[in-house]
Coordinates of C-alpha atoms and ligand atoms in Angstrom, one line a residue:
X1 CA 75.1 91.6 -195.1
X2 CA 71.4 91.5 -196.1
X3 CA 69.3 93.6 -194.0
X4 CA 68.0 92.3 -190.9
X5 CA 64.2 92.9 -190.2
X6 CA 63.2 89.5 -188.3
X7 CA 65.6 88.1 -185.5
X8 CA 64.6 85.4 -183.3
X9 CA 65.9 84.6 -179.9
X10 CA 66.1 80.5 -177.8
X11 CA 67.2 79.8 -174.8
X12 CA 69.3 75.8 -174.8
X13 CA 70.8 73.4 -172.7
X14 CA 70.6 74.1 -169.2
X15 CA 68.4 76.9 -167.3
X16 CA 70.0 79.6 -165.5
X17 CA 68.3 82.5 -163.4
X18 CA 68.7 85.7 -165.7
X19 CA 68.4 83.9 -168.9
X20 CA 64.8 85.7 -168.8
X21 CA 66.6 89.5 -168.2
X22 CA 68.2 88.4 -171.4
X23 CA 65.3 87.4 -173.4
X24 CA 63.4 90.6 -172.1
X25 CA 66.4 92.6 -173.2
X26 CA 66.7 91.0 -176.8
X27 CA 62.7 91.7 -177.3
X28 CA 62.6 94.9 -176.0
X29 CA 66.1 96.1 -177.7
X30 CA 64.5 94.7 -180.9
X31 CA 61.7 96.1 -180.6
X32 CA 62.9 99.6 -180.2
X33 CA 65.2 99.3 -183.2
X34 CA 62.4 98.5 -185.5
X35 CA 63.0 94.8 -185.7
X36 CA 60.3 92.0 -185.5
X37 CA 61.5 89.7 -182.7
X38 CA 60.5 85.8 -182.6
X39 CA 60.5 83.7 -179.4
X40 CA 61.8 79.8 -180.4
X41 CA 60.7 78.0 -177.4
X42 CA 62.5 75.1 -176.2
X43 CA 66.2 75.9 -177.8
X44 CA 67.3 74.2 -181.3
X45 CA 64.3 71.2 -180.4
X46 CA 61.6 74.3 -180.9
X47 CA 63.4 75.4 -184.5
X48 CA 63.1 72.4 -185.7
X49 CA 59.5 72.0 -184.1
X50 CA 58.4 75.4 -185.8
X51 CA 57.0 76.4 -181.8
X52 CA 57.9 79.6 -182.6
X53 CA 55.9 82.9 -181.9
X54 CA 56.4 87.0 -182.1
X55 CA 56.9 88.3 -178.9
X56 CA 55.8 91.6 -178.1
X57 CA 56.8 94.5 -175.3
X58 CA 54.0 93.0 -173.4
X59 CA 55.1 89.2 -173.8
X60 CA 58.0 89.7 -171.3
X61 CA 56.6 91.9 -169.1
X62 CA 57.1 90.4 -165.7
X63 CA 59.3 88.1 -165.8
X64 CA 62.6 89.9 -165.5
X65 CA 62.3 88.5 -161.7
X66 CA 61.7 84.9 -162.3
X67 CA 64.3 81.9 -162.7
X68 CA 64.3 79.6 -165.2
X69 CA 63.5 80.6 -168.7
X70 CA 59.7 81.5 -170.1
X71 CA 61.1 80.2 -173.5
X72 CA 61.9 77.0 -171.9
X73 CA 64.5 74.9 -173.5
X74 CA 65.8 71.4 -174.4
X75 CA 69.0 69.2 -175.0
X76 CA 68.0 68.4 -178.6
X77 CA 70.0 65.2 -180.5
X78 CA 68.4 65.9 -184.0
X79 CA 69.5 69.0 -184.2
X80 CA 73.0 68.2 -183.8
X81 CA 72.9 65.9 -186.9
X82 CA 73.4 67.1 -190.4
X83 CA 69.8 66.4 -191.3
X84 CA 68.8 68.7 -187.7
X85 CA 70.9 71.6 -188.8
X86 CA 69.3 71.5 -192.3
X87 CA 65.9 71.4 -191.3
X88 CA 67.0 74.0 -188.8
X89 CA 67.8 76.2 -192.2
X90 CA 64.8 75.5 -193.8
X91 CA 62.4 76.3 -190.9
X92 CA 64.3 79.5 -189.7
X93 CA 63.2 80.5 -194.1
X94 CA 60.0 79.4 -193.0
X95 CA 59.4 82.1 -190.5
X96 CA 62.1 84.7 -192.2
X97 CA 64.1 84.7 -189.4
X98 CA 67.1 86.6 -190.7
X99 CA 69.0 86.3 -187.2
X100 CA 69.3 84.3 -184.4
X101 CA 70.5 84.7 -180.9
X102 CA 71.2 81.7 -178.3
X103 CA 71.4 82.2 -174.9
X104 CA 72.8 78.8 -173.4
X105 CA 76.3 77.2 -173.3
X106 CA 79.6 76.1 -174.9
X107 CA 77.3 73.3 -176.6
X108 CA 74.6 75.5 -177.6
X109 CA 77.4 78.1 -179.3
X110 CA 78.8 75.2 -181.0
X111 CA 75.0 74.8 -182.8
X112 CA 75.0 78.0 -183.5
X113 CA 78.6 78.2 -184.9
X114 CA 77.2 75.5 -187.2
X115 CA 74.0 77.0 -188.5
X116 CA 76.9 80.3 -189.1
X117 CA 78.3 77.9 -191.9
X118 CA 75.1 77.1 -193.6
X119 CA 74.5 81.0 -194.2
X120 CA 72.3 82.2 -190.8
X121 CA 73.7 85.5 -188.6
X122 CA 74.6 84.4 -184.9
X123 CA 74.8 85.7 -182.1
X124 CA 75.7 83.8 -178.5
X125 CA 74.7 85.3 -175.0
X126 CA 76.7 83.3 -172.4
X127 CA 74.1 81.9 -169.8
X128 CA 74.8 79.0 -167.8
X129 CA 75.6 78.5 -163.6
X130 CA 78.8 77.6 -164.5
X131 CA 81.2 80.2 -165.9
X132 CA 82.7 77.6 -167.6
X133 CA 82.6 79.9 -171.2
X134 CA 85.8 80.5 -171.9
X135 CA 85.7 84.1 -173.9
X136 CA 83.9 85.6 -171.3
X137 CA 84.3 86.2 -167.6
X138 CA 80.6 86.2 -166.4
X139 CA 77.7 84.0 -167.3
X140 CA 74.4 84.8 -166.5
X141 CA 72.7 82.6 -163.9
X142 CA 76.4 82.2 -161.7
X143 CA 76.0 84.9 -159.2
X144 CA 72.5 83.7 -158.3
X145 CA 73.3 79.8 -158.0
X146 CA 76.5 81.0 -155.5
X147 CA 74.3 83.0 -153.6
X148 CA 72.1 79.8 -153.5
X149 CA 74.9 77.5 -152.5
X150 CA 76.2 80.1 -150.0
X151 CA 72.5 80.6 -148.0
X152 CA 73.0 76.0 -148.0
X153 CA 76.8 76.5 -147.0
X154 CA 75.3 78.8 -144.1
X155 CA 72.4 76.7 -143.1
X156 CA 74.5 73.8 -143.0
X157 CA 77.3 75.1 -140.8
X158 CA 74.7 75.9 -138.3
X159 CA 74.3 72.4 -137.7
X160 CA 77.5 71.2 -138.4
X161 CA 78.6 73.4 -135.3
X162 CA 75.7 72.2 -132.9
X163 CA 76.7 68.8 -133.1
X164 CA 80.5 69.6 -134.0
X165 CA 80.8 67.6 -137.6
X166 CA 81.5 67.4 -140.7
X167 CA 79.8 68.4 -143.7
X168 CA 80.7 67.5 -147.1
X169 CA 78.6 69.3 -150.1
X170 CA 78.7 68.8 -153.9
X171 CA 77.9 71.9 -155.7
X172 CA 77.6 72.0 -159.6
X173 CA 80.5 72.3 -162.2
X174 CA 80.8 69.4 -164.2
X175 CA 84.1 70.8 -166.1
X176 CA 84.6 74.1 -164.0
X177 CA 84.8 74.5 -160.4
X178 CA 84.3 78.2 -159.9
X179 CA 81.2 78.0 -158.1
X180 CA 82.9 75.4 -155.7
X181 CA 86.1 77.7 -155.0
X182 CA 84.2 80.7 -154.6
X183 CA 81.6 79.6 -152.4
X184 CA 84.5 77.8 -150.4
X185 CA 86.1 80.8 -149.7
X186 CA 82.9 82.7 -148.9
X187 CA 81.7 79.8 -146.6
X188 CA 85.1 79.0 -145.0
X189 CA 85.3 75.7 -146.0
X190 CA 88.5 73.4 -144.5
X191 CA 88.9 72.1 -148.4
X192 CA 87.4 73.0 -151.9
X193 CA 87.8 69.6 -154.3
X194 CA 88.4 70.9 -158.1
X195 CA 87.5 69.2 -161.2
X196 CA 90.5 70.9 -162.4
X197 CA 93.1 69.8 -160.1
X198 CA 94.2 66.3 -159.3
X199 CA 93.7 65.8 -155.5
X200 CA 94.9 63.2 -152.7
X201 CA 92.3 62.5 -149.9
X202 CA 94.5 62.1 -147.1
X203 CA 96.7 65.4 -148.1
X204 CA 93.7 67.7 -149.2
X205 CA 90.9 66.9 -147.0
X206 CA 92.1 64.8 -144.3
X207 CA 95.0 66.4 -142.6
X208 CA 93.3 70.1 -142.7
X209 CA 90.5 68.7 -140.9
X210 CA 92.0 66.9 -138.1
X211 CA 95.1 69.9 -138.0
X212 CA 91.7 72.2 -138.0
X213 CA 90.9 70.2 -135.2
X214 CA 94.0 70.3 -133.4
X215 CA 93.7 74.3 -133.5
X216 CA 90.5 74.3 -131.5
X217 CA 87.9 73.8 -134.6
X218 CA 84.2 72.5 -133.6
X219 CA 82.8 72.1 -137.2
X220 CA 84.4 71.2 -140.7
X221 CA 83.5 71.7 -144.3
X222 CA 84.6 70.1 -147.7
X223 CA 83.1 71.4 -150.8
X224 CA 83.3 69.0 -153.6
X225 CA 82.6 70.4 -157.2
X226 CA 80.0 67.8 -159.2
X227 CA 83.0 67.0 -161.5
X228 CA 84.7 65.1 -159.0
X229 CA 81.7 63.4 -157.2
X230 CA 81.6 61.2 -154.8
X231 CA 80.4 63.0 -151.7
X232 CA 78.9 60.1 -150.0
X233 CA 82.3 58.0 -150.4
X234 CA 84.2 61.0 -149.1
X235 CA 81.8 61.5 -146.2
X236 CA 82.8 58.0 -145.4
X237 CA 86.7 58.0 -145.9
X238 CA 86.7 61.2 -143.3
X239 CA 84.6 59.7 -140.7
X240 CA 86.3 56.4 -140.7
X241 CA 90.0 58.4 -140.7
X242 CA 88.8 61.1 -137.9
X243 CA 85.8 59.6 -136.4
X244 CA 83.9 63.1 -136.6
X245 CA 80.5 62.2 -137.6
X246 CA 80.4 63.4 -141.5
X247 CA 77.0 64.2 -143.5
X248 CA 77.3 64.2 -147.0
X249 CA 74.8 66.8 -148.8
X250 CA 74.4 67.3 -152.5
X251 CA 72.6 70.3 -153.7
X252 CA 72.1 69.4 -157.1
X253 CA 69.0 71.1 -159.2
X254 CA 68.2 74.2 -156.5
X255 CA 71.1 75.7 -157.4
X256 CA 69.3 76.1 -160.8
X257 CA 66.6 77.9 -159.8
X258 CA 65.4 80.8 -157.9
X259 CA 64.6 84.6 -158.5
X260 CA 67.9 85.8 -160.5
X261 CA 70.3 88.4 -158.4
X262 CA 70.1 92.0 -159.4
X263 CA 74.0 90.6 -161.1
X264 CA 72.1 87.7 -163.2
X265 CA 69.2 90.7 -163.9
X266 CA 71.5 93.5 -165.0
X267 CA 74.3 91.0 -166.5
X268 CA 71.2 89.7 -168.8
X269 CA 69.7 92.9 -169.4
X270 CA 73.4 94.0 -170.9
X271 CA 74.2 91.3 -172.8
X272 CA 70.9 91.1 -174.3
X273 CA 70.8 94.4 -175.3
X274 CA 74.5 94.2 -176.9
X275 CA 73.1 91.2 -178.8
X276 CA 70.8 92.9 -180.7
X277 CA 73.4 96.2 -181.0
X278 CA 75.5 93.9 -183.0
X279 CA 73.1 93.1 -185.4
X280 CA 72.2 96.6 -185.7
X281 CA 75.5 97.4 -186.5
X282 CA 75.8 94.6 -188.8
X283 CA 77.8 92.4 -186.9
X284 CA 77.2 88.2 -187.3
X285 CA 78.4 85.5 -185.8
X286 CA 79.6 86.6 -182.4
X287 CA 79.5 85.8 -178.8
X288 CA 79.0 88.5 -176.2
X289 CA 81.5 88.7 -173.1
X290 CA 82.4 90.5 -170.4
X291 CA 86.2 90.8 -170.4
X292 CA 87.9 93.4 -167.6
X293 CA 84.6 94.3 -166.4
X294 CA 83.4 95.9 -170.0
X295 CA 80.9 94.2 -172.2
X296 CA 82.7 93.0 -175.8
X297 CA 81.7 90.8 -178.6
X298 CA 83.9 88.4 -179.8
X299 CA 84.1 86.1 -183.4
X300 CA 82.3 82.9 -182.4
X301 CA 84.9 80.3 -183.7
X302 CA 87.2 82.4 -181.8
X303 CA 85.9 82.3 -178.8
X304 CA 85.3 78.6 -178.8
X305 CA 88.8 78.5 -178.9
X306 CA 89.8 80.5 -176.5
X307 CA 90.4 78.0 -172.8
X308 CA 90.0 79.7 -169.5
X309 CA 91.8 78.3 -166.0
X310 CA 90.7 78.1 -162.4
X311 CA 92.2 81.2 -160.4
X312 CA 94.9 79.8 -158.7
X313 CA 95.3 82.6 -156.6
X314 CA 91.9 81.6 -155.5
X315 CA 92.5 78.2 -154.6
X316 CA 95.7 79.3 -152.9
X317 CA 93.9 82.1 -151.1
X318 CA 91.2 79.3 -149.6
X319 CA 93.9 77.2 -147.9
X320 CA 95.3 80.1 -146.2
X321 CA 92.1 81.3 -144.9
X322 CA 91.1 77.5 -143.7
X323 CA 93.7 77.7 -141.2
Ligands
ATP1 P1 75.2 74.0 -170.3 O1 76.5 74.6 -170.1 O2 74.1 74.6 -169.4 O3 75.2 72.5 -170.3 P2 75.2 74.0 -173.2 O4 74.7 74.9 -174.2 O5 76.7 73.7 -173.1 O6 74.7 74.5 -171.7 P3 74.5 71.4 -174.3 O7 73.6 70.4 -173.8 O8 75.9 71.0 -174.5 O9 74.4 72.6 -173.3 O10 74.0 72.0 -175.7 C1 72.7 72.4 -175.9 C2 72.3 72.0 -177.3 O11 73.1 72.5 -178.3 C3 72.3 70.5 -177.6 O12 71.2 69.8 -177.2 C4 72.5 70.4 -179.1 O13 71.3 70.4 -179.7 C5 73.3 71.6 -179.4 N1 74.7 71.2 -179.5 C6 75.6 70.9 -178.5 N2 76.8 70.6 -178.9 C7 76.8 70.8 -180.3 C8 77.7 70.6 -181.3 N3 79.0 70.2 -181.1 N4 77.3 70.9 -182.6 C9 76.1 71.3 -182.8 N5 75.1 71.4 -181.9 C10 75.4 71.2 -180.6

């Protein structure tokens, strides 16, 4: 492999809190390996764009603490077009960028796995709320938008009790709905709906509550992932069934942001810093993962094909301890 002297980091599709850890991490890991490090700002849009600038030690100084992403970044169309990934090429020659690393999604490694075919190194840093990355177990940004949803989960059961109701909350997961069966378990919730299972109102939601409230219960949670939807209907199904007054809440974009989790911050930090390792060594076209708890890099069309399942001891778990 040619040598690498330039690499250049983005941040694409959506925001998570730690993405900036990883930035920080990349620049400063370049940094001390000799390497010039680029910033693309707003993901594959700012390749094509040329908004691209060298980042210095300074340049991410204080920012390890804030959400979001200084880089910014963007759902970009053209670039997923033969023409986009093309002038993609050209303009990563442009600036002599020699390797990139994308810190984003499944979608955002699929990019990068195509700009791997038309000759540039990759490297992928998993960073959405989700875990929904197959290869790896941890994402950076998850940790901090469960500890979100919790500190809502905990707010609204407060009320829920005072007036004895029922609270039904969509939390995000399009595809995946670990954030919804975690943060049912941790905030005793009567059912968690999965995009990942098939589920029957009366059986999963309605007979827990009104059992629940046949034990002695005063308040009553449903979590429903985004994937599923339809809070509001829901809300409406289990007042009409049980007449317990039901509010419907859906988080929606706070669970993006907030200051990352010293997880999200250290998570980033590692992965970052293994990004740039790779390159160092040699290494192209790989995704970094955490697998068993250790920090790995795997082949990027590899680990788009890998799948990963819901916990099912998980789900199990939450139905024992909603009794
Ligand atoms: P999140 O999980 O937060 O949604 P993501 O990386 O999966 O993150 P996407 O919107 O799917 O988010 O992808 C980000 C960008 O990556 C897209 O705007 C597009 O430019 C590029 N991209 C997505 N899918 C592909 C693909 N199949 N081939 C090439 N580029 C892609």
């Amino acid at each position: 492999m040619k040598q690498i002297n330039t690499i250049a980091v983005l941040t694409s599709g959506g925001d998570a809190p730690g993405m900036n850890a990883a930035v920080r991490a990349v620049v400063r890991t370049g940094i001390y390996n000799g390497l010039k490090v680029l910033g693309i700002y707003k993901g594959y849009e700012g390749l094509l764009n040329g908004d691209i600038e060298e980042m210095t030690l300074r340049s991410v100084g204080d920012i390890i603490q804030r959400g979001g992403t200084i880089l910014q970044t963007a759902r970009s169309k053209e670039f997923n077009t033969p023409q986009g990934l093309e002038k993609a090429i050209s303009m990563a020659k442009v600036f002599g960028i020699d390797a990139l690393i994308v810190i984003g999604g499944d979608g955002s490694f699929r990019g990068a796995k195509d700009l791997s075919q038309l000759g540039m190194n990759v490297i992928g840093i998993p960073g959405t709320i989700d875990n929904d990355i197959s290869c790896t177990d941890y994402t950076i940004g998850y940790d901090t938008a469960m500890n979100t949803v919790l500190d809502a989960i905990d707010k609204i059961r407060d009320t829920s009790y005072s007036h004895e109701r029922c609270s039904v909350l969509e939390v995000m997961g399009r595809n995946a709905g670990w954030i919804a069966v975690n943060c049912g378990i941790a905030g005793g919730a009567e059912a968690i709906i999965l995009p990942e299972k098939e589920f029957d109102i009366d059986k999963d939601i309605i007979i827990p509550i009104v059992e629940g409230r046949n034990r002695g219960k005063k308040h009553y949670l449903v979590i429903v992932a985004e994937g599923v939807g339809g809070a509001v209907e829901i809300a409406k199904y289990i007042e009409e069934k049980t007449e317990i007054t039901t509010r419907a809440t859906i988080l929606g974009y706070i669970q993006r942001g907030g200051s990352p989790t010293i997880t999200d911050r250290v998570m980033g930090s590692r992965f970052g810093a293994r990004a740039v390792q790779c390159l160092v060594e040699g290494k192209k076209n790989r995704v970094i993962a955490l697998r068993d708890n250790k920090i790995v890099d795997i082949d990027i069309t590899e680990a788009l094909n890998m799948t990963k399942t819901i916990d099912n001891e998980l789900i199990a778990l939450s139905k024992i301890l909603a009794l």
